[in-house]
Coordinates of C-alpha atoms in Angstrom, one line a residue:
Chain A
M21 CA 21.5 -20.6 18.5
M22 CA 20.4 -17.7 15.8
L23 CA 17.5 -19.6 14.3
E24 CA 15.7 -22.8 15.2
L25 CA 13.2 -24.8 13.5
K26 CA 11.7 -27.6 15.6
N27 CA 9.9 -30.3 13.8
V28 CA 8.1 -27.7 11.6
K29 CA 5.1 -29.1 9.6
K30 CA 2.9 -27.5 6.6
T31 CA -0.1 -29.1 4.7
F32 CA -1.9 -26.9 2.2
N33 CA -5.4 -27.4 1.2
R34 CA -5.9 -30.1 4.0
G35 CA -8.5 -32.7 3.3
T36 CA -9.0 -31.5 -0.4
I37 CA -8.3 -33.0 -3.4
N38 CA -5.2 -30.4 -3.9
E39 CA -3.9 -31.4 -0.4
K40 CA 0.0 -30.8 -0.6
K41 CA 2.1 -31.6 1.9
A42 CA 4.6 -29.0 2.0
L43 CA 6.9 -29.5 4.9
E44 CA 6.9 -32.9 6.8
G45 CA 8.9 -32.2 9.9
I46 CA 11.7 -29.5 9.4
D47 CA 14.7 -29.5 12.2
L48 CA 17.3 -27.0 11.3
Q49 CA 19.7 -24.9 13.6
M50 CA 21.4 -21.9 12.6
N51 CA 24.5 -20.4 14.8
P52 CA 25.0 -16.8 14.6
G53 CA 26.9 -15.8 11.3
D54 CA 26.1 -19.2 9.5
F55 CA 25.3 -18.9 5.9
I56 CA 23.3 -21.5 4.6
T57 CA 22.6 -22.2 0.8
V58 CA 19.1 -24.0 0.0
I59 CA 18.6 -26.1 -3.0
G60 CA 16.3 -28.6 -4.1
G61 CA 13.4 -29.2 -7.3
N62 CA 10.3 -27.4 -7.4
G63 CA 7.8 -28.2 -5.0
A64 CA 10.7 -29.5 -2.2
G65 CA 9.3 -26.7 0.2
K66 CA 12.1 -24.4 0.1
S67 CA 10.1 -21.4 -0.3
T68 CA 7.5 -22.7 2.2
M69 CA 10.4 -23.0 4.8
L70 CA 11.5 -19.2 4.2
N71 CA 7.5 -18.3 4.3
M72 CA 7.0 -20.3 7.7
I73 CA 10.1 -18.4 9.1
A74 CA 8.7 -15.0 8.0
G75 CA 5.2 -15.8 9.6
V76 CA 3.5 -15.8 6.2
Y77 CA 1.4 -18.6 6.9
P78 CA 1.0 -20.1 10.3
V79 CA 2.7 -23.6 11.1
D80 CA 0.4 -26.8 11.5
S81 CA 2.8 -28.1 14.2
G82 CA 6.4 -27.3 15.4
A83 CA 8.2 -24.4 16.8
I84 CA 10.1 -21.4 15.2
V85 CA 12.8 -19.8 17.5
I86 CA 14.7 -16.7 16.6
D87 CA 17.5 -15.6 18.8
G88 CA 15.9 -17.4 21.7
K89 CA 12.6 -16.1 21.3
N90 CA 9.6 -18.3 20.4
V91 CA 8.0 -16.5 17.2
T92 CA 5.5 -19.5 16.3
R93 CA 2.5 -17.4 17.3
Q94 CA 3.4 -14.0 15.8
P95 CA 2.4 -12.5 12.6
D96 CA 4.5 -11.7 9.6
Y97 CA 4.8 -7.9 10.6
K98 CA 5.8 -8.4 14.1
R99 CA 8.6 -11.1 13.2
A100 CA 10.0 -8.6 10.4
A101 CA 11.7 -6.9 13.5
Y102 CA 14.1 -9.9 13.2
L103 CA 14.0 -10.8 9.7
G104 CA 15.3 -8.9 6.7
R105 CA 13.8 -10.4 3.3
V106 CA 14.3 -10.2 -0.3
F107 CA 11.8 -11.8 -2.8
Q108 CA 12.3 -13.2 -6.3
D109 CA 10.4 -10.6 -7.8
P110 CA 12.4 -7.6 -7.8
M111 CA 9.1 -5.8 -7.7
M112 CA 8.0 -7.1 -4.3
G113 CA 10.7 -5.6 -2.1
T114 CA 10.1 -2.0 -2.9
A115 CA 7.1 0.7 -3.2
A116 CA 7.1 1.6 -6.8
D117 CA 5.5 4.9 -6.7
M118 CA 7.8 6.0 -3.6
E119 CA 11.0 7.7 -3.9
I120 CA 14.4 5.7 -3.3
Q121 CA 14.9 7.8 0.2
E122 CA 11.3 7.2 1.3
N123 CA 11.7 3.2 0.6
L124 CA 15.0 3.5 2.9
A125 CA 13.4 5.4 5.4
M126 CA 10.7 2.7 5.7
A127 CA 13.5 0.1 6.0
Y128 CA 15.1 1.9 8.3
R129 CA 12.3 2.1 10.7
R130 CA 11.8 -2.0 10.2
G131 CA 10.6 -3.4 13.4
K132 CA 10.3 0.0 15.4
R133 CA 7.2 2.1 16.2
R134 CA 6.1 4.3 13.8
G135 CA 4.8 7.8 14.9
L136 CA 3.7 11.4 14.0
K137 CA 7.3 12.3 13.2
W138 CA 8.4 13.3 9.9
G139 CA 8.9 10.5 7.6
I140 CA 12.5 11.0 6.8
S141 CA 15.1 13.1 8.7
K142 CA 18.1 15.2 7.5
K143 CA 20.6 12.7 9.0
E144 CA 19.0 10.0 7.5
K145 CA 19.4 11.2 4.2
E146 CA 23.1 11.4 4.6
I147 CA 23.4 8.0 6.2
Y148 CA 21.3 6.6 3.1
H149 CA 23.6 8.7 0.6
E150 CA 26.8 6.9 1.7
T151 CA 25.0 3.7 2.0
L152 CA 23.9 4.0 -1.5
K153 CA 27.3 4.6 -2.6
M154 CA 28.3 1.2 -1.9
L155 CA 26.0 -0.1 -4.5
D156 CA 28.1 1.6 -7.4
L157 CA 24.9 2.2 -9.5
G158 CA 24.6 6.1 -9.0
L159 CA 21.5 6.0 -7.1
E160 CA 22.8 8.5 -4.2
E161 CA 22.3 11.0 -6.7
R162 CA 18.9 10.2 -7.6
M163 CA 17.5 9.6 -4.0
T164 CA 14.2 11.6 -4.8
S165 CA 13.5 9.5 -8.0
K166 CA 10.6 7.3 -7.8
V167 CA 11.6 3.5 -7.5
G168 CA 9.3 2.5 -10.4
L169 CA 11.9 4.4 -12.7
L170 CA 14.5 1.6 -11.7
S171 CA 15.4 -1.4 -13.4
G172 CA 14.6 -4.8 -12.0
G173 CA 18.6 -5.4 -11.0
Q174 CA 18.7 -1.8 -9.4
R175 CA 15.5 -2.8 -7.3
Q176 CA 16.8 -5.9 -6.4
A177 CA 20.0 -4.3 -4.8
L178 CA 18.2 -1.6 -3.3
T179 CA 16.0 -4.2 -1.5
L180 CA 19.0 -5.7 -0.5
L181 CA 20.7 -2.8 1.0
M182 CA 16.9 -2.2 2.9
A183 CA 16.9 -5.9 4.0
T184 CA 20.2 -5.1 6.0
L185 CA 19.9 -1.2 6.8
Q186 CA 18.8 -2.4 10.3
Q187 CA 20.8 -5.5 11.0
P188 CA 18.6 -8.4 11.0
R189 CA 19.1 -11.6 13.1
V190 CA 18.2 -13.8 10.0
L191 CA 18.4 -12.5 6.5
L192 CA 16.0 -14.5 4.1
L193 CA 16.8 -14.7 0.6
D194 CA 14.1 -16.4 -1.8
E195 CA 16.3 -17.1 -5.2
H196 CA 16.5 -13.1 -5.2
T197 CA 18.8 -13.3 -8.5
A198 CA 16.8 -15.9 -10.6
A199 CA 14.6 -13.0 -12.3
L200 CA 17.8 -11.1 -13.3
D201 CA 19.8 -11.4 -16.2
P202 CA 23.2 -13.4 -15.7
K203 CA 25.2 -10.2 -15.3
T204 CA 22.8 -8.2 -13.0
G205 CA 22.4 -11.4 -10.9
A206 CA 26.2 -11.8 -10.6
K207 CA 26.4 -8.3 -9.5
V208 CA 23.3 -8.5 -7.0
L209 CA 25.1 -11.9 -5.8
D210 CA 28.5 -10.3 -5.0
L211 CA 26.9 -7.3 -3.3
T212 CA 24.8 -10.0 -0.9
R213 CA 28.1 -11.9 -0.5
E214 CA 29.7 -8.3 0.4
L215 CA 26.9 -7.3 3.0
V216 CA 26.5 -10.6 4.7
E217 CA 30.5 -10.8 4.9
K218 CA 30.5 -7.1 6.3
N219 CA 27.5 -7.2 8.9
Q220 CA 28.3 -11.2 10.1
L221 CA 24.7 -11.8 8.6
T222 CA 23.3 -15.4 9.8
T223 CA 21.7 -16.1 6.1
L224 CA 19.5 -18.5 4.5
M225 CA 19.7 -18.5 0.6
I226 CA 17.4 -20.4 -1.5
T227 CA 19.2 -20.6 -4.9
H228 CA 18.5 -23.1 -8.2
N229 CA 22.2 -22.5 -9.1
M230 CA 24.3 -25.2 -8.0
K231 CA 27.7 -23.7 -8.3
D232 CA 26.4 -20.6 -6.2
A233 CA 25.2 -22.8 -3.6
I234 CA 28.6 -24.4 -3.4
R235 CA 30.6 -21.2 -3.5
L236 CA 28.4 -19.3 -1.1
G237 CA 28.1 -19.8 2.5
N238 CA 29.5 -22.0 4.9
R239 CA 26.9 -24.7 5.0
L240 CA 24.5 -26.2 2.4
I241 CA 21.0 -28.2 2.6
M242 CA 19.2 -29.7 0.1
M243 CA 15.5 -30.3 0.6
H244 CA 13.3 -32.9 -1.3
E245 CA 9.4 -33.5 -0.7
G246 CA 9.1 -31.3 2.2
R247 CA 12.5 -32.6 4.2
I248 CA 16.1 -31.8 4.5
I249 CA 17.5 -34.7 2.9
Y250 CA 21.3 -33.5 2.9
D251 CA 23.0 -31.0 5.1
V252 CA 26.7 -30.5 4.9
A253 CA 29.0 -27.9 6.2
G254 CA 32.8 -26.5 6.4
Q255 CA 35.6 -28.4 4.5
E256 CA 33.5 -30.9 3.2
K257 CA 31.1 -28.5 1.5
Q258 CA 34.0 -26.6 -0.2
K259 CA 35.0 -29.6 -1.6
L260 CA 31.4 -30.4 -3.1
K261 CA 31.1 -30.7 -7.0
V262 CA 27.9 -29.9 -8.9
A263 CA 28.1 -33.7 -9.9
D264 CA 28.1 -34.5 -6.2
L265 CA 25.1 -32.7 -5.6
L266 CA 23.1 -34.0 -8.8
G267 CA 24.1 -37.6 -7.5
K268 CA 22.2 -36.5 -4.5
F269 CA 19.5 -35.6 -5.9
E270 CA 19.2 -38.6 -8.3
E271 CA 19.3 -40.6 -5.2
A272 CA 16.7 -38.8 -3.2
S273 CA 14.1 -38.8 -6.3
G274 CA 14.9 -42.4 -7.4
G275 CA 16.9 -41.3 -10.4
E276 CA 14.3 -39.5 -12.3
F277 CA 15.5 -36.0 -11.1
A278 CA 16.8 -34.8 -14.3
N279 CA 15.6 -31.1 -14.1
D280 CA 17.0 -29.2 -16.9
R281 CA 17.5 -25.7 -14.8
M282 CA 19.3 -27.6 -12.5
I283 CA 21.8 -29.3 -14.9
L284 CA 22.1 -25.8 -16.9
S285 CA 22.7 -23.9 -14.1
Chain B
M20 CA -28.0 31.6 -21.8
L21 CA -24.3 33.2 -21.6
A22 CA -25.6 35.6 -18.9
G23 CA -27.2 32.5 -17.0
I24 CA -24.0 30.3 -17.3
L25 CA -22.0 33.2 -15.9
S26 CA -24.6 33.7 -12.9
S27 CA -24.4 30.2 -12.3
L28 CA -20.7 30.2 -12.0
P29 CA -20.2 31.5 -8.3
G30 CA -22.6 28.9 -7.2
A31 CA -21.1 26.3 -9.1
V32 CA -17.3 27.0 -7.9
S33 CA -18.8 27.3 -4.2
Q34 CA -20.1 23.9 -4.4
G35 CA -17.2 22.2 -6.0
I36 CA -14.9 23.6 -3.3
L37 CA -17.0 22.2 -0.8
W38 CA -17.6 18.9 -2.6
G39 CA -13.9 19.0 -3.0
I40 CA -12.9 17.8 0.6
M41 CA -15.3 15.0 -0.3
A42 CA -13.0 14.3 -3.6
L43 CA -10.0 14.3 -1.0
G44 CA -11.4 11.9 1.1
V45 CA -12.2 9.7 -2.2
Y46 CA -8.5 10.4 -3.3
I47 CA -7.2 8.8 0.0
T48 CA -8.8 5.6 -0.7
Y49 CA -9.0 5.2 -4.4
K50 CA -5.6 6.5 -5.2
I51 CA -3.6 5.9 -2.0
L52 CA -5.0 2.7 -0.6
D53 CA -6.1 1.3 -3.8
I54 CA -9.5 0.5 -2.4
A55 CA -12.8 1.5 -3.8
D56 CA -14.7 2.5 -0.7
L57 CA -18.5 2.9 -1.3
T58 CA -18.8 4.2 2.4
V59 CA -18.7 7.5 0.9
D60 CA -22.5 7.8 -0.1
G61 CA -23.5 7.3 3.6
S62 CA -20.9 9.0 5.5
F63 CA -21.2 12.2 3.4
A64 CA -25.1 12.4 4.4
T65 CA -23.7 11.2 7.8
G66 CA -21.6 14.2 8.2
G67 CA -24.6 16.3 7.3
A68 CA -27.0 15.1 10.0
V69 CA -24.8 15.0 12.6
C70 CA -23.8 18.5 12.0
A71 CA -27.5 19.7 11.5
V72 CA -28.4 17.7 14.8
C73 CA -25.6 19.4 16.7
V74 CA -26.5 23.1 15.3
L75 CA -30.0 22.8 16.1
S76 CA -29.4 21.5 19.6
G77 CA -27.5 25.0 20.1
M78 CA -23.7 23.8 19.8
N79 CA -21.3 26.3 18.1
P80 CA -21.4 25.4 14.5
L81 CA -17.8 24.9 14.0
L82 CA -17.7 22.2 16.7
S83 CA -20.6 21.0 15.1
V84 CA -18.4 20.4 11.8
L85 CA -15.9 18.5 13.9
L86 CA -18.0 16.6 15.4
A87 CA -19.8 15.5 12.3
M88 CA -16.1 14.8 11.0
L89 CA -15.5 12.5 13.8
A90 CA -18.9 10.6 13.1
G91 CA -17.2 10.0 9.3
C92 CA -14.0 8.7 11.1
V93 CA -15.9 6.1 12.9
A94 CA -18.0 5.2 9.9
G95 CA -14.7 4.5 8.0
A96 CA -13.3 2.5 10.8
V97 CA -16.6 0.6 10.8
T98 CA -15.9 -0.3 7.0
G99 CA -12.2 -1.0 8.2
I100 CA -12.9 -3.2 10.2
L101 CA -15.0 -5.2 8.2
H102 CA -12.5 -5.3 5.6
T103 CA -9.4 -6.2 7.6
V104 CA -10.5 -8.1 10.7
F105 CA -13.3 -10.0 8.6
D106 CA -11.6 -10.0 5.1
I107 CA -14.8 -8.8 3.9
P108 CA -14.1 -7.3 0.1
A109 CA -13.4 -3.8 0.5
I110 CA -16.3 -2.8 -1.9
L111 CA -19.0 -5.0 -0.1
A112 CA -17.6 -3.9 3.3
G113 CA -18.4 -0.2 2.3
I114 CA -21.6 -1.5 0.8
L115 CA -22.7 -2.6 4.1
T116 CA -21.5 0.4 6.0
Q117 CA -23.4 2.6 3.3
L118 CA -26.5 0.7 3.9
G119 CA -26.4 0.7 7.5
L120 CA -25.6 4.3 7.7
Y121 CA -29.2 5.4 6.0
S122 CA -31.0 4.2 8.8
I123 CA -28.6 5.4 11.4
N124 CA -28.7 9.0 9.6
L125 CA -32.6 8.7 9.7
R126 CA -32.0 7.8 13.7
I127 CA -30.0 10.6 14.0
M128 CA -32.3 13.4 12.5
G129 CA -35.3 11.5 13.4
R130 CA -36.9 12.4 9.8
S131 CA -35.3 12.4 6.2
N132 CA -34.8 16.3 5.9
T133 CA -33.7 18.8 8.6
P134 CA -33.9 22.4 8.1
L135 CA -31.5 24.5 9.9
L136 CA -34.2 27.3 10.8
K137 CA -33.5 29.7 13.4
V138 CA -30.1 29.0 14.0
E139 CA -27.1 30.6 12.9
T140 CA -24.5 28.6 10.8
L141 CA -21.1 29.2 10.0
F142 CA -22.0 31.0 6.6
D143 CA -24.4 33.3 8.4
K144 CA -21.7 34.4 10.7
L145 CA -19.4 35.4 8.1
S146 CA -22.2 36.9 5.9
N147 CA -22.7 39.2 9.1
L148 CA -19.0 40.1 8.9
L149 CA -19.0 40.8 5.6
P150 CA -22.4 42.2 4.7
G151 CA -22.9 42.6 0.9
L152 CA -21.2 39.7 -0.2
G153 CA -23.5 37.2 -2.0
S154 CA -24.1 33.6 -0.2
S155 CA -22.0 31.8 -3.2
Y156 CA -18.9 34.1 -2.1
I157 CA -19.6 33.6 1.4
A158 CA -19.2 29.7 0.7
I159 CA -16.2 30.1 -1.8
C160 CA -14.5 32.1 1.3
I161 CA -15.4 29.3 3.9
G162 CA -14.5 26.4 1.5
V163 CA -11.2 28.0 0.6
I164 CA -10.1 28.3 4.2
A165 CA -11.5 24.6 4.7
V166 CA -9.4 23.2 1.8
V167 CA -6.3 25.1 2.5
L168 CA -6.5 23.7 6.0
V169 CA -7.1 20.1 5.0
V170 CA -4.4 19.9 2.2
V171 CA -1.9 21.7 4.8
A172 CA -2.7 18.9 7.3
L173 CA -2.8 15.7 4.7
Y174 CA 0.3 17.0 3.4
W175 CA 1.9 17.1 6.9
F176 CA 0.4 13.7 7.7
F177 CA 1.3 11.7 4.6
G178 CA 4.9 13.0 5.0
T179 CA 5.0 11.4 8.7
E180 CA 5.8 7.7 9.5
V181 CA 2.4 6.6 9.8
G182 CA 1.4 8.6 6.7
S183 CA 4.3 6.7 4.9
E184 CA 3.5 3.5 6.1
I185 CA -0.4 4.1 4.7
R186 CA 1.0 5.3 1.2
A187 CA 3.3 2.2 1.0
T188 CA 0.5 -0.1 2.1
G189 CA -1.6 1.0 -1.1
N190 CA 1.6 0.8 -3.1
N191 CA 3.1 -2.7 -1.9
E192 CA 1.5 -4.7 0.9
A193 CA 4.0 -7.4 1.0
M194 CA 6.8 -5.0 1.5
V195 CA 5.1 -3.1 4.0
K196 CA 4.8 -6.2 6.1
A197 CA 8.4 -7.1 5.5
L198 CA 9.1 -4.0 6.9
G199 CA 7.3 -4.8 10.0
G200 CA 4.4 -2.5 9.2
N201 CA 0.8 -3.5 9.8
T202 CA -1.1 -3.4 6.7
R203 CA -4.5 -4.2 8.6
L204 CA -4.5 -1.2 10.7
M205 CA -3.2 1.1 7.9
K206 CA -5.9 0.2 5.7
A207 CA -8.5 0.9 8.6
F208 CA -7.0 4.0 9.5
G209 CA -6.8 5.6 6.2
L210 CA -10.4 4.3 5.6
A211 CA -11.3 6.3 8.9
I212 CA -9.5 9.6 7.7
S213 CA -11.0 9.3 4.3
N214 CA -14.6 9.2 5.8
G215 CA -13.8 11.9 8.2
L216 CA -13.1 14.1 5.2
V217 CA -16.1 12.9 3.6
A218 CA -18.5 13.9 6.6
L219 CA -16.6 17.0 7.0
S220 CA -17.6 17.9 3.3
G221 CA -21.0 16.7 4.1
A222 CA -21.4 19.0 7.2
L223 CA -20.2 22.1 5.6
V224 CA -22.4 21.4 2.4
C225 CA -25.1 21.0 4.8
Q226 CA -24.6 24.2 6.5
S227 CA -24.1 26.2 3.1
Q228 CA -27.5 24.7 1.9
G229 CA -29.2 25.4 5.2
Y230 CA -30.7 21.8 5.4
A231 CA -29.5 18.3 5.9
D232 CA -30.9 15.7 3.5
V233 CA -30.7 11.9 4.2
T234 CA -30.2 11.3 0.7
S235 CA -27.4 14.1 0.1
G236 CA -24.9 11.9 -0.4
Q237 CA -26.5 9.7 -3.5
G238 CA -24.0 9.3 -5.8
A239 CA -20.9 11.0 -3.9
I240 CA -18.6 8.5 -4.7
V241 CA -19.3 9.0 -8.4
M242 CA -18.9 12.5 -8.4
G243 CA -15.6 12.2 -6.2
L244 CA -14.3 9.9 -8.9
A245 CA -15.2 12.3 -11.4
A246 CA -13.2 15.2 -9.5
I247 CA -10.2 13.1 -9.5
V248 CA -10.5 11.7 -13.3
I249 CA -11.1 15.3 -14.4
G250 CA -8.1 16.6 -12.1
N251 CA -6.0 14.3 -13.6
V252 CA -6.6 14.9 -17.2
L253 CA -6.1 18.7 -16.3
M254 CA -3.2 18.7 -14.0
G255 CA -1.8 14.8 -14.9
W256 CA 1.8 16.5 -15.2
G257 CA 1.9 17.0 -11.5
K258 CA 3.4 14.1 -9.7
A259 CA 3.8 15.7 -6.5
F260 CA 1.6 14.7 -3.5
G261 CA 0.5 18.5 -3.2
T262 CA -0.1 18.6 -6.8
K263 CA -2.5 15.7 -6.9
M264 CA -4.8 17.1 -4.1
V265 CA -4.8 20.4 -5.7
S266 CA -5.9 18.5 -9.0
A267 CA -8.9 16.9 -7.0
I268 CA -10.3 20.2 -5.8
V269 CA -9.7 21.6 -9.3
G270 CA -11.6 18.6 -10.8
S271 CA -14.4 18.8 -8.0
I272 CA -14.8 22.4 -9.2
I273 CA -14.6 21.9 -13.0
Y274 CA -17.3 19.0 -12.6
R275 CA -19.6 21.6 -11.0
I276 CA -19.4 24.0 -13.8
I277 CA -19.6 21.5 -16.4
I278 CA -22.8 20.3 -14.5
A279 CA -24.1 23.9 -14.3
V280 CA -23.0 24.8 -18.3
V281 CA -24.9 21.8 -19.4
M282 CA -27.9 22.7 -17.1
Q283 CA -28.2 26.1 -18.6
T284 CA -28.3 24.8 -22.3
G285 CA -31.1 22.8 -21.4
F286 CA -30.5 19.5 -22.8
V287 CA -30.0 17.8 -19.7
D288 CA -33.0 18.2 -17.0
T289 CA -32.5 18.3 -13.4
Q290 CA -33.5 14.5 -12.9
D291 CA -31.0 13.5 -15.6
T292 CA -27.8 15.0 -13.5
K293 CA -27.2 11.8 -12.0
L294 CA -27.2 9.7 -15.3
F295 CA -25.2 12.5 -16.8
S296 CA -22.6 12.2 -14.0
A297 CA -22.5 8.7 -14.3
L298 CA -21.7 8.6 -18.0
L299 CA -19.3 11.6 -17.7
V300 CA -17.2 9.5 -15.4
A301 CA -17.6 6.5 -17.3
V302 CA -16.4 8.1 -20.3
A303 CA -13.4 9.6 -18.4
L304 CA -12.2 6.6 -17.2
A305 CA -13.0 4.6 -20.8
V306 CA -11.1 7.4 -22.9
P307 CA -7.6 6.6 -21.3
V308 CA -8.0 2.8 -22.1
M309 CA -9.2 3.1 -25.5
V310 CA -6.5 5.2 -26.1
E311 CA -3.8 3.0 -24.7
R312 CA -5.2 0.1 -26.4
H313 CA -5.2 1.6 -29.6
R314 CA -1.5 2.7 -29.1
N315 CA -0.5 -0.8 -28.2
K316 CA -2.2 -2.5 -31.3
P317 CA 0.3 -4.5 -33.5
K318 CA 0.7 -2.7 -36.8
R319 CA -0.6 -4.6 -39.7
E320 CA 1.9 -5.9 -42.0
E321 CA 1.4 -4.5 -45.1

């Protein structure tokens, strides 16, 4: 088992008027190489689930096990050794005032001890040059440019590359194409598939696009009000239609789940 | 008046260089870590106090400076711990340390002003080696050596793995955490280094003036910011880290020259220098904002 969530619960602002039960007992098991797409309405707990895995907030109860290691009590920066993360906001995954190669160098050291060695070696630069070529964005010729000069799509592509530079046990993608224009988003999604396949990455990807959710990955889960309400894999998943998923949503939410964003996408 | 201005220049330049090291410390927190650290006013005086007491006790003046620097690091670390471990907002954490340091500095010296009588400072030593050179020029020599050492050391340090992580922490904390960096530790570390430099500056200024005073750091943070802002106005074109550091030093020198010139004109009295400094920094910070606002104003349709 590469990732295991055991009855993970989380309530925000407990005991106040803003109390929000975000996760009401999540059980999830991922085999090595699983690529799970996660769908669900706003407030279903998708992002919270990813943030709990990454350790952004502590769990109220339950356990999180990554590749056999119980990380439930580890702070986020320690868990980072096992995880690659890409956020929805393209600005969040990279340091704008630092060079492209400096950003890559930090990603290259994810989960490793940092010392007083020079921050980037000559050999690394060659590796980065080769890796950046894969993006086909010409970034390999601009390695000393500041990341702040790149477009949102370029930054997101770079973040994706950084998240996978050191093979992560689990790759967490939180609607990482939602803030991009459709064309750029599609490109980043292609890159995602390419990287996941090439490195056999165990991946958890939140998306609002149901077609993408069906098309990508070998398994799909649907969340609603802090629970996983639908979990489908293999052949059955391949045969899914958007209409099937909409039906499931309506069933779960008592027919009032006519979220425009969902239908349009 | 011109003669007066010219004769005050070497002194202004030497002060600018020695205080410039303090500006470098402020640069680390204000620009690199994006923290407004008010420990500075206290740690500057701590540097002077520790240095004075050590020199008077017969310690080698150079070793005294290093010890003073260490004391500054500790002060910065205290602010760092208050901020990162106890989540006290950085500004308040700095104010708390600064306030506490005032008493500590009095304790270190046992009084509010300690003259360095009958002891040989670094500046005296160099003066003996180079007889005939005015005290301002001696101070410039030592200041330049110190600045070069500090700039080279910082350039190296912020290029290392840990240094890169500190820079990234000031830039994007979420990213550093996602890549396995301990941002709390990096902030505390950065604050310690910054205040170490501030105390180093305080120690050198103490030896050049021949006394340590518990109020010597008053307004230091404003002078540091003034140096950075002026440096940015003059050398804003330089984006490289080395250029940025040099611009803070240049800014510090120009700031001292401005003060010296203004004093010579007689418009501003000695007791008004702090008000003048505060206004200078306020204007320097406000002007770019106003310019930007004016530029972004939607044009009125005719």
